GROMACS .gro file of C-alpha atoms in nm:
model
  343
    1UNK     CA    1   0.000   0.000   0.000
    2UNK     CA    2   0.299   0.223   0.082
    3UNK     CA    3   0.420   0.200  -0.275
    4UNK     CA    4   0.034   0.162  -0.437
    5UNK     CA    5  -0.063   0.485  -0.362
    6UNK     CA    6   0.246   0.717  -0.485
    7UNK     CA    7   0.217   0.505  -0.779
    8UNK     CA    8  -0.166   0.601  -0.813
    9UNK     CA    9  -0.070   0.961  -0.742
   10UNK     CA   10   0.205   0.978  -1.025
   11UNK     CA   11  -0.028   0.826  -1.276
   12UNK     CA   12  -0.286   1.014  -1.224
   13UNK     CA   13  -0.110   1.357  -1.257
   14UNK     CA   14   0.072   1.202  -1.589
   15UNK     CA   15  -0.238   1.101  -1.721
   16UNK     CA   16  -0.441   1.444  -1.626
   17UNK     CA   17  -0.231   1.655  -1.658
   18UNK     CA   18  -0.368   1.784  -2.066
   19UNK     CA   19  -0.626   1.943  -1.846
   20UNK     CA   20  -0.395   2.151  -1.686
   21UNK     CA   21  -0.273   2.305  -1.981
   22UNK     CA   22  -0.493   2.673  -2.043
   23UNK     CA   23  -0.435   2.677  -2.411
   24UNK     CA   24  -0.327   2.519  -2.723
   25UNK     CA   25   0.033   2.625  -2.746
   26UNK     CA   26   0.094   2.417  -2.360
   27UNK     CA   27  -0.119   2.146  -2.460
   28UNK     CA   28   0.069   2.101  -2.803
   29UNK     CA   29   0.393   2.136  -2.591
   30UNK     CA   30   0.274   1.877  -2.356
   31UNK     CA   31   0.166   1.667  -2.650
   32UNK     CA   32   0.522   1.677  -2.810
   33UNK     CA   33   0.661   1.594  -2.467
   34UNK     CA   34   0.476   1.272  -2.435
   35UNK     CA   35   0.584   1.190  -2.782
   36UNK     CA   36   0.935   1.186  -2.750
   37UNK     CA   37   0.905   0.988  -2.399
   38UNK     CA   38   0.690   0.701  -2.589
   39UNK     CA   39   0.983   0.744  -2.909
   40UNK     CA   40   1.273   0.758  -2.659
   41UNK     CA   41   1.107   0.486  -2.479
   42UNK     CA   42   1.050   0.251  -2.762
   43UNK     CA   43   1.398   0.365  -2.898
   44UNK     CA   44   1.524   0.201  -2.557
   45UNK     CA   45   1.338  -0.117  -2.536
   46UNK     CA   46   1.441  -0.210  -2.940
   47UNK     CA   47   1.838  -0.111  -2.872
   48UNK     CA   48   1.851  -0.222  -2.545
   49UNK     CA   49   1.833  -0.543  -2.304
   50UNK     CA   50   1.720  -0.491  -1.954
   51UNK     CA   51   2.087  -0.590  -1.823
   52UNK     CA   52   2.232  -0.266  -2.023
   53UNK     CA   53   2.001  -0.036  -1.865
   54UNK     CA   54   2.019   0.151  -1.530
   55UNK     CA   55   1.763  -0.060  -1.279
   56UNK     CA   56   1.564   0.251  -1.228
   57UNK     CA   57   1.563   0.318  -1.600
   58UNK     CA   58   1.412  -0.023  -1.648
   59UNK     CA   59   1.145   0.032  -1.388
   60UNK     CA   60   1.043   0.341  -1.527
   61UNK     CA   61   1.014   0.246  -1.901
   62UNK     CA   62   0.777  -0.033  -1.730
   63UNK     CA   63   0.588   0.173  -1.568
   64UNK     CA   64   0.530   0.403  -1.882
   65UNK     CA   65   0.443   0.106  -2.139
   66UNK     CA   66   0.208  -0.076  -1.851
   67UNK     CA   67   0.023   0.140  -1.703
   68UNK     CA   68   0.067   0.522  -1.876
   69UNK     CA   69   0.041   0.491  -2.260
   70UNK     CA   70  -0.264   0.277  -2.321
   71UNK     CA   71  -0.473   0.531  -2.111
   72UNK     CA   72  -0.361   0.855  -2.241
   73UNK     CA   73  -0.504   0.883  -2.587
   74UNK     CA   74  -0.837   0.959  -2.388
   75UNK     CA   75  -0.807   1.272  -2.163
   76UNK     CA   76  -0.570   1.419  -2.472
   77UNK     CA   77  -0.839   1.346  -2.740
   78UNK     CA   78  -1.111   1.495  -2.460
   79UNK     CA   79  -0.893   1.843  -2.355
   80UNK     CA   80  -0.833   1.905  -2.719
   81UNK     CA   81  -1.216   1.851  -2.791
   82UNK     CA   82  -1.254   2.096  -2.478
   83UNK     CA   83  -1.016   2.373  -2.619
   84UNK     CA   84  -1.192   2.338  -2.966
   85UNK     CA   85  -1.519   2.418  -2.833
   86UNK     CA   86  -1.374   2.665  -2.642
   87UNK     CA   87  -1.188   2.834  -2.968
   88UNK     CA   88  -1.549   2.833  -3.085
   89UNK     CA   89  -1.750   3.049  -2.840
   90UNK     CA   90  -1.813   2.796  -2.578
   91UNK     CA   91  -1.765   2.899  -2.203
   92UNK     CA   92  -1.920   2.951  -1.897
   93UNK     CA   93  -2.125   2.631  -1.754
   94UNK     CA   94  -2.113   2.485  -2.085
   95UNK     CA   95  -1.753   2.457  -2.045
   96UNK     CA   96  -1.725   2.361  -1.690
   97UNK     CA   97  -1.912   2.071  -1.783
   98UNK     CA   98  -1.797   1.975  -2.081
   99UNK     CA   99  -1.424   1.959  -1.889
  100UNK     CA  100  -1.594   1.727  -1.638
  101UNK     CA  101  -1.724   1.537  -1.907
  102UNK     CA  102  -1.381   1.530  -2.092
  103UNK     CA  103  -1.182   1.384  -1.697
  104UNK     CA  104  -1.436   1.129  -1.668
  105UNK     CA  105  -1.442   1.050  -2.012
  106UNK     CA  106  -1.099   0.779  -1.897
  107UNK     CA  107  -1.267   0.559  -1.680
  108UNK     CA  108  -1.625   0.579  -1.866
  109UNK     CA  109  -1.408   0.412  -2.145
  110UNK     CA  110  -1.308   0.133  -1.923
  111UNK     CA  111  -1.641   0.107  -1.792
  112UNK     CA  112  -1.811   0.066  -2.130
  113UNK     CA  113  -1.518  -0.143  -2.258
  114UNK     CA  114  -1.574  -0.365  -1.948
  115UNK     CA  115  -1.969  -0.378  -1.997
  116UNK     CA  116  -1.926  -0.483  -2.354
  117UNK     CA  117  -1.693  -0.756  -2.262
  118UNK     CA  118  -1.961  -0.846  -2.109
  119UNK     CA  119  -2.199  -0.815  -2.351
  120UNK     CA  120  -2.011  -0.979  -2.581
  121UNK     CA  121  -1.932  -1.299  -2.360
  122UNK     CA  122  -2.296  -1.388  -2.242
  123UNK     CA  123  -2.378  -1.747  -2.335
  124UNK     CA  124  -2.592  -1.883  -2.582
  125UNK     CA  125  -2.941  -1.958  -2.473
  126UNK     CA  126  -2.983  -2.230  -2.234
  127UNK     CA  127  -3.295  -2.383  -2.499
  128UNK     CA  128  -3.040  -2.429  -2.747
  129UNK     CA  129  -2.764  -2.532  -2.548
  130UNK     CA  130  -2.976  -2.796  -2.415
  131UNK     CA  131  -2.971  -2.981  -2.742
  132UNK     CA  132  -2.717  -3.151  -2.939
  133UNK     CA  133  -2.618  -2.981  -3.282
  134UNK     CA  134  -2.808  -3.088  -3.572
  135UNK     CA  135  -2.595  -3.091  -3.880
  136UNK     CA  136  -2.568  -3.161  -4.231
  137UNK     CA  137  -2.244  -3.255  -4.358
  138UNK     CA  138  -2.199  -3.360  -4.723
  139UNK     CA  139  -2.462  -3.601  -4.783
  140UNK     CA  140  -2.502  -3.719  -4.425
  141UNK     CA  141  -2.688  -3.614  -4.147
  142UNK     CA  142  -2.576  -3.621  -3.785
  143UNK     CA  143  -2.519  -3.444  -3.445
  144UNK     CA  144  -2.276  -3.313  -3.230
  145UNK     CA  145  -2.308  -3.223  -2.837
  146UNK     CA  146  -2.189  -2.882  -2.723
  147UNK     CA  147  -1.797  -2.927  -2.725
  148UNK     CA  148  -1.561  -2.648  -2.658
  149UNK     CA  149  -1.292  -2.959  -2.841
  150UNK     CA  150  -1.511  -2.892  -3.154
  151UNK     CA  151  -1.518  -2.650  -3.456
  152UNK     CA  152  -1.717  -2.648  -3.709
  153UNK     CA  153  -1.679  -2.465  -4.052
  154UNK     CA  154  -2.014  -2.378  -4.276
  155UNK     CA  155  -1.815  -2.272  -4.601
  156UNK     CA  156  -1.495  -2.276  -4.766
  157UNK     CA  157  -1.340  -1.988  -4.617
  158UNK     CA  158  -1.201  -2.126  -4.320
  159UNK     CA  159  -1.148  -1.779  -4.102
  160UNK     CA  160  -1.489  -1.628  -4.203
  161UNK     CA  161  -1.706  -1.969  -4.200
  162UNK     CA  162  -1.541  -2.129  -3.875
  163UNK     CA  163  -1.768  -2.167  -3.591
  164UNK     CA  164  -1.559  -2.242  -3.237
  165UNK     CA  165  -1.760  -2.352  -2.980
  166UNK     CA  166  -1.504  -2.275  -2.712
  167UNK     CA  167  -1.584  -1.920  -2.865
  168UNK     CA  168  -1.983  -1.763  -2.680
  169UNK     CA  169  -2.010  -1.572  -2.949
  170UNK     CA  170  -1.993  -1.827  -3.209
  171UNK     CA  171  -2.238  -2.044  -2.987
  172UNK     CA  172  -2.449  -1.770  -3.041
  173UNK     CA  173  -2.435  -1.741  -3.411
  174UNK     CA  174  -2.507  -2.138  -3.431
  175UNK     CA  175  -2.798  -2.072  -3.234
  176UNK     CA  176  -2.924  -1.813  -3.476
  177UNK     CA  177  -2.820  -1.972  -3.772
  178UNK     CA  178  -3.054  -2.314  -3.595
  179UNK     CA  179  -3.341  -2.156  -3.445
  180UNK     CA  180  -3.241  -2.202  -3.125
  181UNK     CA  181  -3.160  -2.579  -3.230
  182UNK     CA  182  -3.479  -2.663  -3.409
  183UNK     CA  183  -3.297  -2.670  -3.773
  184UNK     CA  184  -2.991  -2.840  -3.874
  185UNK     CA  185  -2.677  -2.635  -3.982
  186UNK     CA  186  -2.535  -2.674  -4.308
  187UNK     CA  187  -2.150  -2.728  -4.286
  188UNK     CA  188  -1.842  -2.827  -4.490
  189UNK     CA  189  -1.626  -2.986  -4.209
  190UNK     CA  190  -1.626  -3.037  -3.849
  191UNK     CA  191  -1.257  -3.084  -3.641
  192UNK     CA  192  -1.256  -3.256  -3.344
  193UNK     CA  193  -0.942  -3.117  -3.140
  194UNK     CA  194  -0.786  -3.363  -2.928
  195UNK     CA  195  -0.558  -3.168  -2.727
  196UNK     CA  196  -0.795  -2.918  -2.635
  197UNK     CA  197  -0.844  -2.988  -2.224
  198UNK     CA  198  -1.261  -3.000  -2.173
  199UNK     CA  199  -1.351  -2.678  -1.947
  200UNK     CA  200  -1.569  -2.806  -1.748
  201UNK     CA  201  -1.683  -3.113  -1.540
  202UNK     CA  202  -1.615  -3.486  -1.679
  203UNK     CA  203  -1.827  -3.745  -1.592
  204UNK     CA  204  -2.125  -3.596  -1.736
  205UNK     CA  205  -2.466  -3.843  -1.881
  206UNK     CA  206  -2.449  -3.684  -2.175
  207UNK     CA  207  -2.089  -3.652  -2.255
  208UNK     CA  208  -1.993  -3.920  -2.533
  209UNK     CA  209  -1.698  -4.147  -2.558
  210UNK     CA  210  -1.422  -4.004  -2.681
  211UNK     CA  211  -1.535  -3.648  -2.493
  212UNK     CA  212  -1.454  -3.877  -2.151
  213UNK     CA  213  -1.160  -4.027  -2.346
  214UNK     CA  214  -1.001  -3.619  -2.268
  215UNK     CA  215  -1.101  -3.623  -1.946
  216UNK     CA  216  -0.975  -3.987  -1.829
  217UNK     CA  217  -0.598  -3.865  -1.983
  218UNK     CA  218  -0.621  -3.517  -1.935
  219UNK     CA  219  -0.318  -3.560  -1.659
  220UNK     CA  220  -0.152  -3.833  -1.771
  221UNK     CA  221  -0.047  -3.661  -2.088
  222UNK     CA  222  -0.146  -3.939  -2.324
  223UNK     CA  223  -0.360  -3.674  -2.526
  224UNK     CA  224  -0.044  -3.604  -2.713
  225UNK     CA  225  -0.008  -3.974  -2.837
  226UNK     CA  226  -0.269  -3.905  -3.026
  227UNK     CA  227  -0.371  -3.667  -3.348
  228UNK     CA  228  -0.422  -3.313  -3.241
  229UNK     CA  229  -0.777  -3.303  -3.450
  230UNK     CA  230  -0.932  -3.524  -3.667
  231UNK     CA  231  -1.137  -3.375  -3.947
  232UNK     CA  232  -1.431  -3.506  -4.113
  233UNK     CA  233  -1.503  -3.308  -4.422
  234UNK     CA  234  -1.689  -3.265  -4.790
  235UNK     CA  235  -1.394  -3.233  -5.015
  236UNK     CA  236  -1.615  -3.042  -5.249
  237UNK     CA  237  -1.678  -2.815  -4.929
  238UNK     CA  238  -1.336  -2.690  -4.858
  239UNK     CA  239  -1.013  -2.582  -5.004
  240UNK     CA  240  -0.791  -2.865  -4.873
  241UNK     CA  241  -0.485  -2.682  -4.825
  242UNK     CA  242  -0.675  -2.496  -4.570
  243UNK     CA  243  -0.617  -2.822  -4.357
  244UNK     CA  244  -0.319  -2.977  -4.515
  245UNK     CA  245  -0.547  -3.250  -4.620
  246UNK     CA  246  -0.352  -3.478  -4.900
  247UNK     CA  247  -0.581  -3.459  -5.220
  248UNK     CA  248  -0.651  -3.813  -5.253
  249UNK     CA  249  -0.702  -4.140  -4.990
  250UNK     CA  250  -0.405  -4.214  -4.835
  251UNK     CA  251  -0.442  -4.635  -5.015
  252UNK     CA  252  -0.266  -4.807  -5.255
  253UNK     CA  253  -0.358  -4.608  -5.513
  254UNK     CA  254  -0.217  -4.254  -5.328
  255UNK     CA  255   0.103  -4.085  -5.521
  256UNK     CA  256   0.386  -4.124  -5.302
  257UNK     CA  257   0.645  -3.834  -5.292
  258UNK     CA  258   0.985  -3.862  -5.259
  259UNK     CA  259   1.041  -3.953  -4.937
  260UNK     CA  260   0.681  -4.125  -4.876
  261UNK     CA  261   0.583  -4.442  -4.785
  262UNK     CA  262   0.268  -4.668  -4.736
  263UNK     CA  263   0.221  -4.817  -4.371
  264UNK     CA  264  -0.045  -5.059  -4.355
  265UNK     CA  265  -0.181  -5.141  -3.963
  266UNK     CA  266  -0.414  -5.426  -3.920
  267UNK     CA  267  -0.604  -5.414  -3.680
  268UNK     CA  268  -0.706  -5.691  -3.423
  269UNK     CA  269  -1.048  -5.746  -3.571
  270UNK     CA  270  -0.921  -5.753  -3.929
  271UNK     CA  271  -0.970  -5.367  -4.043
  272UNK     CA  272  -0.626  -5.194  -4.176
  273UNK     CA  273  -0.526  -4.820  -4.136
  274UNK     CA  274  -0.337  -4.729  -4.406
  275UNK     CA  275  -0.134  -4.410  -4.396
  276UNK     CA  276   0.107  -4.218  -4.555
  277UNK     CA  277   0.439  -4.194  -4.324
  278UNK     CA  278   0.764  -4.045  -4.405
  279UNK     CA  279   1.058  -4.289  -4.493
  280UNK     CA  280   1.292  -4.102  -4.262
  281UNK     CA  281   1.255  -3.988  -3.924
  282UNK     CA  282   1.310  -3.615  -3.787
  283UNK     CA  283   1.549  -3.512  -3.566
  284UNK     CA  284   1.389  -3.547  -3.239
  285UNK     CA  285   1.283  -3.961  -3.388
  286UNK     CA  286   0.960  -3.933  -3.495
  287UNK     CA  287   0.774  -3.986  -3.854
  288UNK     CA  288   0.495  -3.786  -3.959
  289UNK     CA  289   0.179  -3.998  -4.094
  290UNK     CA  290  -0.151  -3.897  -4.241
  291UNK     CA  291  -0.454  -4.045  -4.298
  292UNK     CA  292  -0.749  -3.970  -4.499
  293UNK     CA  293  -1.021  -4.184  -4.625
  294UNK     CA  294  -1.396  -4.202  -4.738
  295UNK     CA  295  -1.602  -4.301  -4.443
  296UNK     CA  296  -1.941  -4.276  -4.687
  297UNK     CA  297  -2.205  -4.030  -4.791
  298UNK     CA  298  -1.965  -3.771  -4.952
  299UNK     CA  299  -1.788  -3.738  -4.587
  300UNK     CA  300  -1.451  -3.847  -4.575
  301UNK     CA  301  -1.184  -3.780  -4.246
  302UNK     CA  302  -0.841  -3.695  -4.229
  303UNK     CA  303  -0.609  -3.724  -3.924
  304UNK     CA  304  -0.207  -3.648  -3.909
  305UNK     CA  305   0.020  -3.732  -3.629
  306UNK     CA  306   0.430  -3.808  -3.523
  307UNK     CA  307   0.510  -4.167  -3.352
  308UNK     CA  308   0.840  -4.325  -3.342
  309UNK     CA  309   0.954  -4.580  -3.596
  310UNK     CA  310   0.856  -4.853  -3.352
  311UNK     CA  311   0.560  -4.814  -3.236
  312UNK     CA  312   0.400  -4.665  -3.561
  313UNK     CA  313   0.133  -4.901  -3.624
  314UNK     CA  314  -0.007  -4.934  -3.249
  315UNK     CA  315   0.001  -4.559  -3.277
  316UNK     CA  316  -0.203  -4.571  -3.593
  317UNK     CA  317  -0.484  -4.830  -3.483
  318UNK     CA  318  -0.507  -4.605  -3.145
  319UNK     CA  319  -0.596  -4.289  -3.370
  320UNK     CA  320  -0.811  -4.465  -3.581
  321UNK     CA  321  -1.001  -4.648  -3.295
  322UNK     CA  322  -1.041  -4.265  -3.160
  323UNK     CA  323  -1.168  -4.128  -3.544
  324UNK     CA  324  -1.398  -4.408  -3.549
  325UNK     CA  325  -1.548  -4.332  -3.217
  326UNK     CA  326  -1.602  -3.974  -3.297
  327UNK     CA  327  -1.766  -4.061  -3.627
  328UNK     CA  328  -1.983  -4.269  -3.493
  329UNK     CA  329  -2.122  -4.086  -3.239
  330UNK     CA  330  -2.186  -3.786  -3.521
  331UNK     CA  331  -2.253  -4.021  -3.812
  332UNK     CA  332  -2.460  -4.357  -3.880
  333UNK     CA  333  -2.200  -4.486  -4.162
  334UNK     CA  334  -2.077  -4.766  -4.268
  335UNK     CA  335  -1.713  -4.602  -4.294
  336UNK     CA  336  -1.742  -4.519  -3.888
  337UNK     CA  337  -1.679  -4.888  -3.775
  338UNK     CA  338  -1.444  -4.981  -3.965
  339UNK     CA  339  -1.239  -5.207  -3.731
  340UNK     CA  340  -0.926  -5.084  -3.513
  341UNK     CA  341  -0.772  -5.138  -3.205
  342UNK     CA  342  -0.994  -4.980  -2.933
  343UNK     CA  343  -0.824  -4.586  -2.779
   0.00000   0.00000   0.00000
């Protein structure tokens, strides 16, 4: 508290201190002042490391970047508004008031800014919330529960058409786009991202397999043995670079580039995941392998992930055993059981 409130003091005469200036040649002064502190200031911190600065120095240009520049663009913008209308004829308790107006005009900002933080985080409404996600994807219908692990994209421009439902403002937009839930939403592709942590409580009745499947390993760090999404997609949908999908199935019949190769991991129960792997391993020992392949209806899925040499094929039946258990809790096709070891 001792060093708190000289701090306060300080700031607040730094920050007020346009309205002490009578006229517009010591408020242009004043102006060119805190210019050249926020050039020399910048100057310092791009030429200089903290261990070739005085201590005090280094305090000071923290102090000034932290708490000092981001508020004064208000109380300038508001005392030169002031001494415009006062270069126009204003003056008396027009004035008075409009200078009051002008020194609370700093923490109205951060008021408002706060209220429409607000605003802009409220949730979705609980009536759509309360239902799964109707969707269309391709040719194939399906749903999805209320995910933050999920994103799903409505078009082919993957910044503009994504829909994150981590995000409450794109919850929001879903609901619109649904009625509240009551009408399925047309998309191109839906990622499932593994390595996103759920936010809130496991163990749920409604929460599906591989949604407890990041809960049960969210401490053991086994999340990152697996993909970090899977996609299921309309390859008419999207532009596939968008997701580093390869353009065809990763089968027999896939062009290998220099430097490819074709793994092919049966499975206990006699399905095969066959992938695309790199012939030689990276520095750190690992080979990168992707997989993509129809799963029916005009949806195919696509998954990528790194595994050692060794255990690349139990790695591979583990990521397909996961795709297949997000599929089919989304999708009734064929291509969603196709056998693999169990996640």
């Amino acid at each position: 508290m001792a060093v708190f409130i000289p701090l306060l003091l300080i700031w607040l005469v730094i920050v007020y201190l346009p309205f002490a200036m009578r006229g517009w040649p010591s408020f242009l002064g004043l102006c060119a002042v805190y210019l050249g502190i926020v050039t020399g200031v910048g100057w310092g911190v791009a030429t200089f490391t903290a261990a070739e600065v005085p201590a005090f120095l280094v305090r000071l240009g923290n102090f000034w970047l932290d708490f000092v520049v981001w508020a004064l663009p208000v109380p300038i913008l508001a005392r030169a508004v002031v001494l415009s209308a006062r270069s126009l004829g204003l003056g008396g308790k027009g004035l008075v008031l409009l200078n009051v107006v002008g020194i609370l005009a700093l923490p109205g900002t951060w008021f408002g800014k706060a209220a429409f933080d607000r605003w802009e985080r409220r949730p979705a409404p609980a009536e759509c919330t309360a239902r799964p996600i109707l969707l269309t994807l391709a040719d194939s219908k399906g749903s999805v529960p209320w995910s933050n692990a999920l994103r799903l994209y409505l078009g082919s421009d993957i910044r503009a058409d994504g829909r994150y439902l981590f995000s409450p403002e794109h919850r929001r937009s879903i609901c619109r786009d649904t009625s509240n839930g009551a009408e399925r939403l047309t998309t191109s592709a839906l990622s499932v991202e593994l390595w996103n942590l759920p936010r809130g409580p496991c163990g749920s009745p409604e929460s599906q397999r591989w949604e407890e499947l990041l809960c049960t390993r969210r401490d053991a760090g086994a999340l990152r043995l697996l993909p970090h999404d899977i996609v299921f997609f309309d390859p008419e949908g999207i532009r596939l670079g968008d997701f580093a999908i390869p353009k065809a199935a990763t089968d027999e019949s896939f062009a290998l580039a220099e430097g490819e190769r074709l793994v092919l991991a049966a499975g206990p129960e006699g399905g095969t995941v066959k992938a695309v792997c790199q012939t030689e391993p990276a520095p750190n020992g690992s080979v990168r392998c992707q997989m993509r392949r129809d799963v029916g209806a005009g949806v195919s899925v696509y998954w990528d992930l790194y595994a050692d040499p060794d255990v690349l094929e139990d790695r591979l039946l583990k990521a397909e055993g996961v795709a297949n258990s997000i599929c089919a809790s989304i999708f009734n096709l064929p291509g969603c059981t196709a056998a693999a070891s169990a996640p």
